[in-house]
XYZ file of C-alpha atoms in Angstrom:
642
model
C 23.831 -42.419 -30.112
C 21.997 -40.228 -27.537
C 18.430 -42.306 -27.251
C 15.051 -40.197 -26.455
C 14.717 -41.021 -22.958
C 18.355 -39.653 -22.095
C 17.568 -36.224 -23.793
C 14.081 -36.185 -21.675
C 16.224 -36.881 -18.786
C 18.442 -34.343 -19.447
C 16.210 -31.633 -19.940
C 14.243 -32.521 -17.178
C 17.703 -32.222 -14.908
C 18.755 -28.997 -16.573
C 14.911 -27.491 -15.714
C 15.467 -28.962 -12.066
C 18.771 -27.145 -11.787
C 17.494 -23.992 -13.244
C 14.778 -24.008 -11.105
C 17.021 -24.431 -7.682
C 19.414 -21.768 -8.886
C 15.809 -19.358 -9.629
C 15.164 -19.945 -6.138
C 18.239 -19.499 -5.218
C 18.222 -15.804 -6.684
C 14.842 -15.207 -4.464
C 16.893 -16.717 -1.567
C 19.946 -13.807 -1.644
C 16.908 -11.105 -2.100
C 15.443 -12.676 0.975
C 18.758 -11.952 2.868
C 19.150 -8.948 1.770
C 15.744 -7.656 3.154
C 16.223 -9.638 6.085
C 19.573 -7.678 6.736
C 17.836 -4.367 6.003
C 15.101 -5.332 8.451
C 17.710 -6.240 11.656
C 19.376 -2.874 11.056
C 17.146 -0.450 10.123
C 16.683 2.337 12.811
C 13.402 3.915 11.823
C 9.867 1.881 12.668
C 8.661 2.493 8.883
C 11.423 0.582 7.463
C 11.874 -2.239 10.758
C 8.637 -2.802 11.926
C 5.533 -1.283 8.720
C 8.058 -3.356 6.451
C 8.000 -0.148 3.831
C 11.110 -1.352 2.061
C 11.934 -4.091 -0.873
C 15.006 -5.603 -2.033
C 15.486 -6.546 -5.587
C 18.388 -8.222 -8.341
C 18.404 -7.024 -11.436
C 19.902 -8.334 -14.470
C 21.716 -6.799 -17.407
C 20.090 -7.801 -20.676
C 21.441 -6.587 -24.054
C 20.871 -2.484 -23.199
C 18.345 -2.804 -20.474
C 17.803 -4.364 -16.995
C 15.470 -6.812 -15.851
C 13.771 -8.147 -12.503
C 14.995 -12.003 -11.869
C 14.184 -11.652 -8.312
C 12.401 -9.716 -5.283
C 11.914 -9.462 -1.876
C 9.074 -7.490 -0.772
C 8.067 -6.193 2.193
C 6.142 -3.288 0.348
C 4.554 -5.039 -2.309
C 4.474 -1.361 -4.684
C 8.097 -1.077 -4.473
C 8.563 -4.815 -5.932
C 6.303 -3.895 -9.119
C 8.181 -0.210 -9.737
C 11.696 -1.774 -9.284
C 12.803 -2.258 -12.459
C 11.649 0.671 -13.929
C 13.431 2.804 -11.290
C 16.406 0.670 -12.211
C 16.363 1.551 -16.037
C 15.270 5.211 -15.734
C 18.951 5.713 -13.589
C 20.858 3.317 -16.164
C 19.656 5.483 -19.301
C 21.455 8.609 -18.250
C 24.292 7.029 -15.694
C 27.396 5.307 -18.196
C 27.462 2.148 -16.359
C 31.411 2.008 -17.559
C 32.165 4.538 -15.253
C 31.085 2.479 -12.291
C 33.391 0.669 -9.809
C 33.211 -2.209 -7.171
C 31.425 -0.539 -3.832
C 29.708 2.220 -5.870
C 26.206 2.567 -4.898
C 23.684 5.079 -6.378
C 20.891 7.323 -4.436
C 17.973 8.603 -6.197
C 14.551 9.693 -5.110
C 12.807 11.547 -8.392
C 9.284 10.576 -8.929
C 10.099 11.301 -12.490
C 13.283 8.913 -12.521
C 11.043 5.901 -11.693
C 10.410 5.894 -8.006
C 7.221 6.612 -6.392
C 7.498 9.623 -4.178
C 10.393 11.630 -2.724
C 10.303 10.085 0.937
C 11.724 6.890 -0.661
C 14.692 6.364 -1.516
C 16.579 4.040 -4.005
C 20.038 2.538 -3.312
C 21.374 0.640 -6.546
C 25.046 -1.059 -6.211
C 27.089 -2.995 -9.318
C 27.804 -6.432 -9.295
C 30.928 -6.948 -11.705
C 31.922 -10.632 -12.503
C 34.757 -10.235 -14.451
C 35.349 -6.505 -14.752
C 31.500 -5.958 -16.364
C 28.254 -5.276 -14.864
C 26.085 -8.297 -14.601
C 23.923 -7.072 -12.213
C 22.548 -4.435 -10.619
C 21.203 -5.126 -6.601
C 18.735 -2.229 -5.359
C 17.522 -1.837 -1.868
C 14.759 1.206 -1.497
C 12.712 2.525 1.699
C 10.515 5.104 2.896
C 13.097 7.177 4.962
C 11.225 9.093 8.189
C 12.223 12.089 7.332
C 14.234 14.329 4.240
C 13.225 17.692 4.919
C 10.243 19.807 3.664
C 7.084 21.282 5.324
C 6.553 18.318 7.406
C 7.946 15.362 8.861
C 7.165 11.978 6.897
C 6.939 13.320 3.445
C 3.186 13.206 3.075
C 3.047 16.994 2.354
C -0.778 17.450 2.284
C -1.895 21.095 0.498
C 1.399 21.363 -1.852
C 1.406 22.066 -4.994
C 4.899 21.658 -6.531
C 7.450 19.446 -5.696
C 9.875 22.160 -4.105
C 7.783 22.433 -1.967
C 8.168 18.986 -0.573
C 11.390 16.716 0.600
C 14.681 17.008 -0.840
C 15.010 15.456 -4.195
C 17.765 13.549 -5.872
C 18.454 12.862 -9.053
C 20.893 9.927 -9.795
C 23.838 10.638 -7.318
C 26.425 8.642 -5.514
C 26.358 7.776 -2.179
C 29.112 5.372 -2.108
C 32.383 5.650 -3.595
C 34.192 2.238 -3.545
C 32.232 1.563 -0.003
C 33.268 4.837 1.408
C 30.089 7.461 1.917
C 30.488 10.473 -0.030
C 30.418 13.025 2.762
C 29.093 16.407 1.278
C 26.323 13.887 0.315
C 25.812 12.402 3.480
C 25.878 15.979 5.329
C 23.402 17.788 3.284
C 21.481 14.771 3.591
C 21.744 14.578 7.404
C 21.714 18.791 7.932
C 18.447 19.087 6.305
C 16.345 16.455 8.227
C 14.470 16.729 11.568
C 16.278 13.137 12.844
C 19.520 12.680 11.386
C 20.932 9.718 13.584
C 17.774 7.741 12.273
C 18.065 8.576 8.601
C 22.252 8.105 9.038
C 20.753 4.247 10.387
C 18.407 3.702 7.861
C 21.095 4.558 4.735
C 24.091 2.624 6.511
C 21.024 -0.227 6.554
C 20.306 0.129 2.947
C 24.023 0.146 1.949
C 24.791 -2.657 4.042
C 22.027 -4.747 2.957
C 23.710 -4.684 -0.646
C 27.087 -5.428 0.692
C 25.279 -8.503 2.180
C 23.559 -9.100 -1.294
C 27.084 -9.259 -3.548
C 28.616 -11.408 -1.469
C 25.656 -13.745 -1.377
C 25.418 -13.676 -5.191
C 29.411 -14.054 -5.724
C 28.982 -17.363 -3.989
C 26.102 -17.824 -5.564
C 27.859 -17.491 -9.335
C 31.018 -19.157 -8.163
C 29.369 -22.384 -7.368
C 27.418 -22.567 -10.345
C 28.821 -20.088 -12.956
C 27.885 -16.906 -14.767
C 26.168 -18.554 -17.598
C 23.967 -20.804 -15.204
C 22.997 -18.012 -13.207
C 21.655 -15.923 -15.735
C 20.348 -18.847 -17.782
C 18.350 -19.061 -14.220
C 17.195 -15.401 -14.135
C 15.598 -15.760 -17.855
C 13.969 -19.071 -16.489
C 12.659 -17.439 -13.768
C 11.507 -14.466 -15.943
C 9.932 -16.328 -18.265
C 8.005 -18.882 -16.228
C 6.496 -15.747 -14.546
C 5.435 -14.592 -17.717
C 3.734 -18.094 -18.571
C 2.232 -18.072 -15.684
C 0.803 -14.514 -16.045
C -0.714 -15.147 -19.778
C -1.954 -18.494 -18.963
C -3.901 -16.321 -15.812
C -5.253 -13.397 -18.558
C -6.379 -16.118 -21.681
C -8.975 -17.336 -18.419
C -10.570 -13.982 -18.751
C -13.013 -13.504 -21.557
C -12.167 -11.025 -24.040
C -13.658 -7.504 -24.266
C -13.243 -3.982 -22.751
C -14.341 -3.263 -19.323
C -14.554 -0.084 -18.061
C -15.201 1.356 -14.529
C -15.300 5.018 -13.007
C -14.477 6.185 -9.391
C -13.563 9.355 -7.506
C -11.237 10.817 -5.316
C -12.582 12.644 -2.459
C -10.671 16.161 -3.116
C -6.607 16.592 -4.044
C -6.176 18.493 -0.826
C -6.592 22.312 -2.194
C -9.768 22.201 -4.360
C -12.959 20.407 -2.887
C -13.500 19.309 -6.344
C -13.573 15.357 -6.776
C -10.790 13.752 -8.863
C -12.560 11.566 -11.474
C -10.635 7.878 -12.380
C -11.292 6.359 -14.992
C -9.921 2.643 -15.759
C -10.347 0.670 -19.046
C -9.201 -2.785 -19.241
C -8.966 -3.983 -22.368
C -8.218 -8.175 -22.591
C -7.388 -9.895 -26.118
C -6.034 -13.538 -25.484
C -3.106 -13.970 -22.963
C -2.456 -9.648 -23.051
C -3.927 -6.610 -21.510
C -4.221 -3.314 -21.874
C -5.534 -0.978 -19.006
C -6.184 2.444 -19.846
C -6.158 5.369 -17.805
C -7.502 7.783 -20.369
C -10.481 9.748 -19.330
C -9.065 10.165 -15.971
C -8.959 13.645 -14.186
C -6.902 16.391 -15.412
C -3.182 16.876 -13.505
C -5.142 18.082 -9.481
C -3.343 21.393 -8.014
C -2.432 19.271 -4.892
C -0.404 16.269 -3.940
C -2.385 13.207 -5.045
C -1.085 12.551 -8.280
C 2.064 10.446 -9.507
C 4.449 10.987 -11.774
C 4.626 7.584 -13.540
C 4.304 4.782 -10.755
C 0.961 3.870 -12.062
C 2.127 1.983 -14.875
C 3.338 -0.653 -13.087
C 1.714 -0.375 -9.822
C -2.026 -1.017 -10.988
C -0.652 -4.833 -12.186
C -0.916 -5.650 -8.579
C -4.348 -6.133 -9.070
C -4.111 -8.129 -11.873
C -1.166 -10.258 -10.196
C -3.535 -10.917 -6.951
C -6.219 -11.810 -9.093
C -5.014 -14.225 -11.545
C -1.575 -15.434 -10.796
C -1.177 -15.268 -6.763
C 1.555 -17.564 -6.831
C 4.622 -17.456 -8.781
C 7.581 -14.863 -7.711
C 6.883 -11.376 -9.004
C 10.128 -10.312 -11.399
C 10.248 -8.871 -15.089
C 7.913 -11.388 -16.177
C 4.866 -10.008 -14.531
C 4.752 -6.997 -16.355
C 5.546 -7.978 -19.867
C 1.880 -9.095 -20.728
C 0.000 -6.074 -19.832
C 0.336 -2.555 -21.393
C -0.769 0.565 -19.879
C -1.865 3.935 -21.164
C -1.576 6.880 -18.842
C -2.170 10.443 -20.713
C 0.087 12.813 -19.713
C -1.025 15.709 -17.556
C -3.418 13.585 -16.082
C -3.692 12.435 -11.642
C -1.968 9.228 -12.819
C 0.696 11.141 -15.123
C 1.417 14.270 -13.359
C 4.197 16.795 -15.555
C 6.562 18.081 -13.640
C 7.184 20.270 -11.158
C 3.933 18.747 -9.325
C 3.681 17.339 -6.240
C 3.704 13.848 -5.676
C 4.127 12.888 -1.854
C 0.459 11.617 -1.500
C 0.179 8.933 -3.448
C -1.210 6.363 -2.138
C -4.840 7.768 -2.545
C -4.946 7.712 -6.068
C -2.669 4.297 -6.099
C -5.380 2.338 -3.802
C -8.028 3.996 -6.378
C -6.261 2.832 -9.427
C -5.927 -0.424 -8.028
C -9.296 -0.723 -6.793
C -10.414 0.317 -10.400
C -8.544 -2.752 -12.037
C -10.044 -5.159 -9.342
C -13.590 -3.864 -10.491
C -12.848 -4.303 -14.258
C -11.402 -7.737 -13.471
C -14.666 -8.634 -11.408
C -16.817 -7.403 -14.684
C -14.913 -9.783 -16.161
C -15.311 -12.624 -14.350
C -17.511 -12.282 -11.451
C -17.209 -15.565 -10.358
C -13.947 -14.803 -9.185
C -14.691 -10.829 -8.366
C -13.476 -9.033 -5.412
C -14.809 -6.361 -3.624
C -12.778 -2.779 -3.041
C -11.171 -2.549 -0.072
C -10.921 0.624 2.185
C -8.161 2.259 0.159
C -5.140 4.741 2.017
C -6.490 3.371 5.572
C -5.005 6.725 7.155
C -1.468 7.528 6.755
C -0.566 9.199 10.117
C 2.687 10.944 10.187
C 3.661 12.548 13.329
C 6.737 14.812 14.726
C 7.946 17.299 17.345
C 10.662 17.865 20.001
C 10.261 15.850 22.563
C 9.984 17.149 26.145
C 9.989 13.937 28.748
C 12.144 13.679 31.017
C 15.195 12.305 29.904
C 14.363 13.532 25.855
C 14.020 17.000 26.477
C 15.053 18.924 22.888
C 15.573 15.818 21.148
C 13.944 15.804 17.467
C 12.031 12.990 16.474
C 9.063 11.757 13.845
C 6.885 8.829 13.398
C 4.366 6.929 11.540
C 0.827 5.127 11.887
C -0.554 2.581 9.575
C -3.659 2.219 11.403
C -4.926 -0.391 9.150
C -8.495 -0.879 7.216
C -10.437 -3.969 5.806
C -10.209 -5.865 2.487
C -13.108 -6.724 0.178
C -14.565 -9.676 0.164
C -14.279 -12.529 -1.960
C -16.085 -15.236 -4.051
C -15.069 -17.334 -1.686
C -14.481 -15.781 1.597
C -14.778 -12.617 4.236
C -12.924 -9.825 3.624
C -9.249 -9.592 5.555
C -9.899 -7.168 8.687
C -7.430 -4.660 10.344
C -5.177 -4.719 7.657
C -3.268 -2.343 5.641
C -4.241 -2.204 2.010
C -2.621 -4.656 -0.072
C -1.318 -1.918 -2.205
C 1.432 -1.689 0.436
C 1.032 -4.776 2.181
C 2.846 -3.390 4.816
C 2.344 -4.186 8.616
C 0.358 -1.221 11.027
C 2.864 0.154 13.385
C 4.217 -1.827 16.725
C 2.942 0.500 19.028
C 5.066 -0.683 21.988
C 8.197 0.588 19.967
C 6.272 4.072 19.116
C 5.843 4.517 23.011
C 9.475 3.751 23.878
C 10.457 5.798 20.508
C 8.360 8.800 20.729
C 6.286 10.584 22.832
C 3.182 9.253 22.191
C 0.727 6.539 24.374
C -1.217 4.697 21.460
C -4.587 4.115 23.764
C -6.753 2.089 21.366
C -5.867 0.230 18.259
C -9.030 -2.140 17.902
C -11.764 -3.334 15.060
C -14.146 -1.001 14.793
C -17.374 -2.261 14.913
C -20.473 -2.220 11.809
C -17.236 -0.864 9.461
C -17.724 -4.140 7.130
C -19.867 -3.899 4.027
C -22.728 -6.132 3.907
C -22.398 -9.346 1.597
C -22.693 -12.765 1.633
C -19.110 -12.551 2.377
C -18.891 -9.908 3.799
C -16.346 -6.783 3.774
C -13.177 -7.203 6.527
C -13.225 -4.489 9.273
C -11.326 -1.605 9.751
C -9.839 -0.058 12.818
C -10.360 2.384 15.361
C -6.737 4.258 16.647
C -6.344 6.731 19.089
C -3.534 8.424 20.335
C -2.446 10.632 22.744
C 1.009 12.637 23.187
C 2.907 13.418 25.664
C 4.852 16.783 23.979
C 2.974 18.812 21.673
C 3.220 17.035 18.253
C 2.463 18.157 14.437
C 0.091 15.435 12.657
C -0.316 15.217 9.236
C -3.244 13.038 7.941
C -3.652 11.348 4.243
C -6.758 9.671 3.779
C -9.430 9.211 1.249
C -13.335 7.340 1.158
C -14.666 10.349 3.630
C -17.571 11.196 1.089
C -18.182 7.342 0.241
C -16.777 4.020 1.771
C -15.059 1.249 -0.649
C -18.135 -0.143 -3.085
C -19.328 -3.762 -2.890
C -19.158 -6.266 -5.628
C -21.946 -8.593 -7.078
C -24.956 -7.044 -5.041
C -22.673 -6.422 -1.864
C -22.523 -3.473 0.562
C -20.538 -0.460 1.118
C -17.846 -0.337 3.974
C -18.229 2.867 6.144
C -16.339 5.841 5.463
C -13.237 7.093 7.033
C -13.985 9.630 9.914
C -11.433 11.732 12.624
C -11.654 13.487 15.623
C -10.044 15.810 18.285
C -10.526 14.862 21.689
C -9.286 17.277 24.051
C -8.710 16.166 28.009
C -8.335 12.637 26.762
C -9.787 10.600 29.801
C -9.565 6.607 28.936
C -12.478 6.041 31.598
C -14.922 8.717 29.989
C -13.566 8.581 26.088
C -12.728 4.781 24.844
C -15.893 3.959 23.678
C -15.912 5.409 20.107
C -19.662 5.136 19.393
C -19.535 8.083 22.484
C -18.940 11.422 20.793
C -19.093 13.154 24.004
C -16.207 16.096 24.394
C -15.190 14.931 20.567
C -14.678 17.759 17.948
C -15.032 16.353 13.973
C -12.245 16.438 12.216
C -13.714 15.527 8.823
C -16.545 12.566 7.804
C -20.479 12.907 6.657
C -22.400 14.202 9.236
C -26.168 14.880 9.792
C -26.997 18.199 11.187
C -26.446 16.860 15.227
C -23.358 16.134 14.003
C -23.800 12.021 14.247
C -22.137 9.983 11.335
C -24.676 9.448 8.745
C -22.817 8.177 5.682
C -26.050 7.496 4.009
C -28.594 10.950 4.189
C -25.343 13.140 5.673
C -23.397 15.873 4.484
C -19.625 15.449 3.733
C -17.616 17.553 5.956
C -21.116 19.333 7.544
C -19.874 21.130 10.870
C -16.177 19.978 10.913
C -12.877 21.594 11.192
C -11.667 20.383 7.897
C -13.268 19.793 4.750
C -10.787 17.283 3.857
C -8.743 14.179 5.216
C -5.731 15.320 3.687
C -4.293 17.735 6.365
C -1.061 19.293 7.228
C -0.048 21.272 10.083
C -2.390 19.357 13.200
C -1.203 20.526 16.181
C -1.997 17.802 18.904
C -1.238 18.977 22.674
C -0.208 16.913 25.509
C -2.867 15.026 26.911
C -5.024 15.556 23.986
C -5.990 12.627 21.664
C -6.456 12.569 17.642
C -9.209 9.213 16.916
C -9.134 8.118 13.549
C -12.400 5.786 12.336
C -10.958 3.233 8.904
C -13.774 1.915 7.196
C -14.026 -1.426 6.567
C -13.739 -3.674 2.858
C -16.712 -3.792 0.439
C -19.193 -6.651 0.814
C -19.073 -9.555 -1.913
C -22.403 -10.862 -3.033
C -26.206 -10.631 -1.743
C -25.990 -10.274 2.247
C -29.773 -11.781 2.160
C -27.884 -14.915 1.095
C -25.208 -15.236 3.792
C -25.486 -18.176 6.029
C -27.215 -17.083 9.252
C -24.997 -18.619 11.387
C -22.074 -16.612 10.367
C -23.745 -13.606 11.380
C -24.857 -14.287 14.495
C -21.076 -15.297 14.970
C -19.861 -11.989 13.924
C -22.413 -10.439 16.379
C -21.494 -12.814 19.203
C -17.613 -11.835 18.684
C -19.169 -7.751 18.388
C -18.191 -7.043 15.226
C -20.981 -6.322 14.210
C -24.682 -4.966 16.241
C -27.505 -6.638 16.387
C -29.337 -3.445 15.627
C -27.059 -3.257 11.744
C -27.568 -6.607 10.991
C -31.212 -6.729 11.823
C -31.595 -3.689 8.370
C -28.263 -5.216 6.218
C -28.444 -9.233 6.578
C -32.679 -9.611 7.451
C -31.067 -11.535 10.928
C -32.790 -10.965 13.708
C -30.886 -11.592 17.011
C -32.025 -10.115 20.212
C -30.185 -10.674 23.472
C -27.828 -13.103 21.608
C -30.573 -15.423 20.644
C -31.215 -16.313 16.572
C -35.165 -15.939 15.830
C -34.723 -18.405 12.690
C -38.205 -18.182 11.417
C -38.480 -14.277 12.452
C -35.227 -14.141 9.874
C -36.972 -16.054 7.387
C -40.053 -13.463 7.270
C -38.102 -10.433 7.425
C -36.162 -11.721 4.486
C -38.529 -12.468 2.172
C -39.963 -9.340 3.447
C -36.381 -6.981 2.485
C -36.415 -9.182 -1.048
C -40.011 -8.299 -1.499
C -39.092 -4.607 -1.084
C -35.882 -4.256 -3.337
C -37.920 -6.228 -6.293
C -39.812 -3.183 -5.412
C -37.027 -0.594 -5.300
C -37.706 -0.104 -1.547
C -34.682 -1.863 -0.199
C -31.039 -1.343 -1.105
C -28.657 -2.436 0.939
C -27.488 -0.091 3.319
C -23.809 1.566 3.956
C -22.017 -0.458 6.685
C -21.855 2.132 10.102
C -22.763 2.110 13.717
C -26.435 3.133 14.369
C -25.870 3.577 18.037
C -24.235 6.978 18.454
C -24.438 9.024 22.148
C -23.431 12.704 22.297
């Protein structure tokens, strides 16, 4: 007779093994990313970390997530959909061992055409059990311009090549009319040949790992772990969403322009909680823009980020993340673009969409609210034919995540210099860019009086400039020119995103970037002397482009391109943040003792805190917003020379 203690103890020892063997899944993702990582040719795939690796497990007709590996956190949330979009039209009985599948259609799952999705069979035996997919942005497939970000499109011929499902592999061995069209139609075909014998390999790596894996614990164990894991995920994520309060909340943004129009894009998020589900709606959102900044689908999974960060930061993101949230995206809309539009910028309208959810969340529960953060933070792709000595004629292309500044927090600053956590990628190893390519990245730095104002304040963004050596073609994608990223709970505004075009580049006469001496404007708000004035300016007053979404740059040697990120929104009432933070962000000159004189009421001069002076001028700057004659002001240097 089995007593009540043993069947406690058993259960508890059949959770314990379930939840090595869970782990254990993560573990063989974690390899396979690792492997990708060590033998990936191309900087946006070894170094920004713009790739994910992923198992996926067959369940009844469809496939689910049991375990990730991100390096690009977007790519971990759009997996499995990518996965199931290829398996509804491919007859997974015609697959064989060492068969892996390419595809790249924004309308087959993935997220734009630049990345691509390797998906190999795992057969224990002679059936499918799972399905292991490696995906990354590749530098180049073609189209108007290198990198894939093809600013000004309108249709998706007119951008990279695009696959539908198609194999690559056949039994291990490349398909070669695949591989040549591939390689024939790119600008740097020994680096895309690199990055594909990377992802394939990567998967090789990830079946063997998981063969062991089932043969020292069995089939039935192994999936019996994947459910676990999927399902503890999705505990964890309802437990997270019955903490918010019930209700609808709703919150509207902008983007800037969609690259062709100068018209703003209107998004509109709706999040609707009722006990441990959610709902967020996209309807009311601008029509389908004439330019690149919509997606196709990726929205539908991507804006959960938010809700993941927010509520349940901690458990392993797999099928189980997604299942308690629902979301509406109206077709022919910026978030569900029909076909044949472009799609290859989409990380504006991604940041926004996330930044929308964050909002609605911090409606919700503002004691736990987060400020935006800077959003795209400048995508910077870059190409040519080199000409140093040594390269001469050799094609080659590049990338540039300068990096911007998270919102702050309840609790905390915002993150500075960082990429967007959209992406949560890494900003480019410059070192490897200069050996790589002909450029000389001379400044890569926080830029100073970028943070909103709060009582935790907004984290900074970045100032990068860069020279080149051989005449280059730049394309920029960028967004928040005509207003930084919004504060939360009485917080500031981060400053805007502004470029420029500095011909001659001298380091002695040019590094400082509050000097605007011999700089052109690229695009920003301007006052009429043509000094950054993000508050009484003009967007796009006296520059060369009335957008940040630009194609086509051409950057000659010894010229430099300087790109201003903004910073993160401020959290909370900056009148409230402890003094002696601020006069240690001014001491480390982050920010000026001029902005937070008119933002935090501090008054430092010379490096010396006038404590009661603060005390006056504060109750002075409360005095004056009771009175609507103080609001805090947007975060930006008030020190320009020209």
């Amino acid at each position: 007779m089995t007593t009540a203690n043993e069947t406690e103890v058993r259960d508890v020892s059949a959770d314990f093994e379930l939840d090595i063997l869970r782990y254990g899944l993560i573990e063989v993702a974690r390899e396979m990313n690792d492997s990708l990582m060590r033998s990936a040719f191309s900087p946006v795939c070894r170094d920004i970390l713009d790739c994910t690796t992923g198992i996926h497990m067959r369940n009844g007709d469809a496939w689910e997530t049991v375990a990730q590996w991100e390096g690009c956190m977007q790519h971990a949330f759009t997996s499995q959909h990518i996965v199931n979009f290829v398996m509804d039209e491919w007859d997974v009985d015609t697959l064989q061992p060492g068969d892996v599948i390419l595809v790249n259609d924004p309308w087959r799952g993935t997220i734009h055409q630049s990345d691509v999705n390797l998906l190999r069979p795992v057969f224990v035996n002679d059936r499918v059990e799972f399905l292991l997919h490696s995906t990354s942005h590749l530098v180049d497939l073609g189209g108007p311009i290198a990198g894939g970000f093809a600013n000004g499109v309108q249709t998706s011929f007119e951008e990279q090549l695009k696959f539908a499902p198609t194999l690559l592999y056949a039994n291990d061995v490349p398909v070669r009319p695949l591989f040549n069209f591939i390689l024939e139609n790119n600008r740097v075909p020994s680096m895309v040949l690199g990055d594909l014998r990377a992802l394939h390999g990567c998967l090789v790596v990830g079946e063997r790992q998981l063969h062991a894996m089932i043969d020292r614990s069995g089939l039935d164990n192994v999936r019996s772990a994947g459910l676990y894991a999927i399902e503890e995920t999705e505990a964890s994520m309802r437990r997270g969403i019955a903490g918010i309060p019930d209700g609808d909340y709703r919150v509207e943004d902008f983007l800037d322009d969609d690259g062709v129009t100068d018209e703003r894009v209107p998004v509109v998020v709706t999040l609707r909680v009722r006990g441990d589900s959610m709902e967020i709606d996209y309807s009311g959102t601008g029509r389908q823009p004439l330019g690149n900044v919509g997606t196709a689908w990726s929205e539908a999974t991507r804006c959960i980020e938010s809700v993941k960060l927010m509520i349940d930061p901690h458990t392993s993101v797999n099928s189980g993340t997604l299942r308690p949230v629902e979301v509406l995206l109206p077709p022919g809309s910026v978030v569900c673009v029909l076909p044949p539009s472009s799609c290859s910028n989409h990380t504006d309208i991604g940041s926004r969409t996330m930044n929308g959810v964050v909002r609605a969340l911090g409606d919700a529960m503002e004691q736990r609210s987060i400020a935006c953060d800077s959003g795209t933070s400048l995508v910077v792709s870059m190409g040519g034919i080199d000409t140093r000595r040594g390269h001469e004629g050799d094609p080659w292309g590049g990338f540039a995540l300068a990096g911007g500044g998270w919102g702050g927090t309840w609790k905390s600053d915002g993150v500075s210099f960082c990429v967007p956590p959209q992406g949560n990628c890494r900003t480019s190893v410059q070192e490897h860019s200069e050996i790589e390519s002909p450029l000389i990245v001379t400044q890569h730095e926080m830029m100073p009086d970028s943070a909103g104002a709060g009582r935790f304040r907004g984290g900074f963004g970045a100032v990068y400039t860069v020279t080149t050596q051989s005449e280059t073609v730049v394309a920029i994608t960028s967004d928040r020119v005509r207003a930084g990223a919004p504060g939360t709970a009485g917080g500031g505004r981060g400053m805007p995103v502004y470029g420029w075009y500095i011909r001659d580049f001298n380091p002695s006469m040019h590094h400082d970037p509050l000097n605007l001496a011999g700089a052109e404007p690229l695009f920003g708000v301007f006052d009429s002397n043509g000094v950054p004035d993000p508050e009484r300016g003009d967007f796009c007053l006296g520059t060369r482009f009335t957008t940040a979404k630009i194609s086509g740059l051409a950057l000659k040697p010894g010229d430099a391109l300087r790109l201003v990120i903004g910073g993160g929104g401020g959290w909370g009432d900056p009148l409230s943040r402890d003094i002696e933070r601020v006069q240690s962000d001014v001491a480390n000159q982050l920010y000026s003792e001029a902005f937070v004189r008119i933002a935090f009421g501090v008054v430092i001069d010379g490096g010396r805190l006038d404590v009661r002076a603060t005390d006056d001028l504060r109750a002075e700057l409360r005095a004056g917003r009771d009175d609507d004659g103080w609001t805090v002001p947007v975060a930006h240097p008030l020190t320009w020379s020209l």
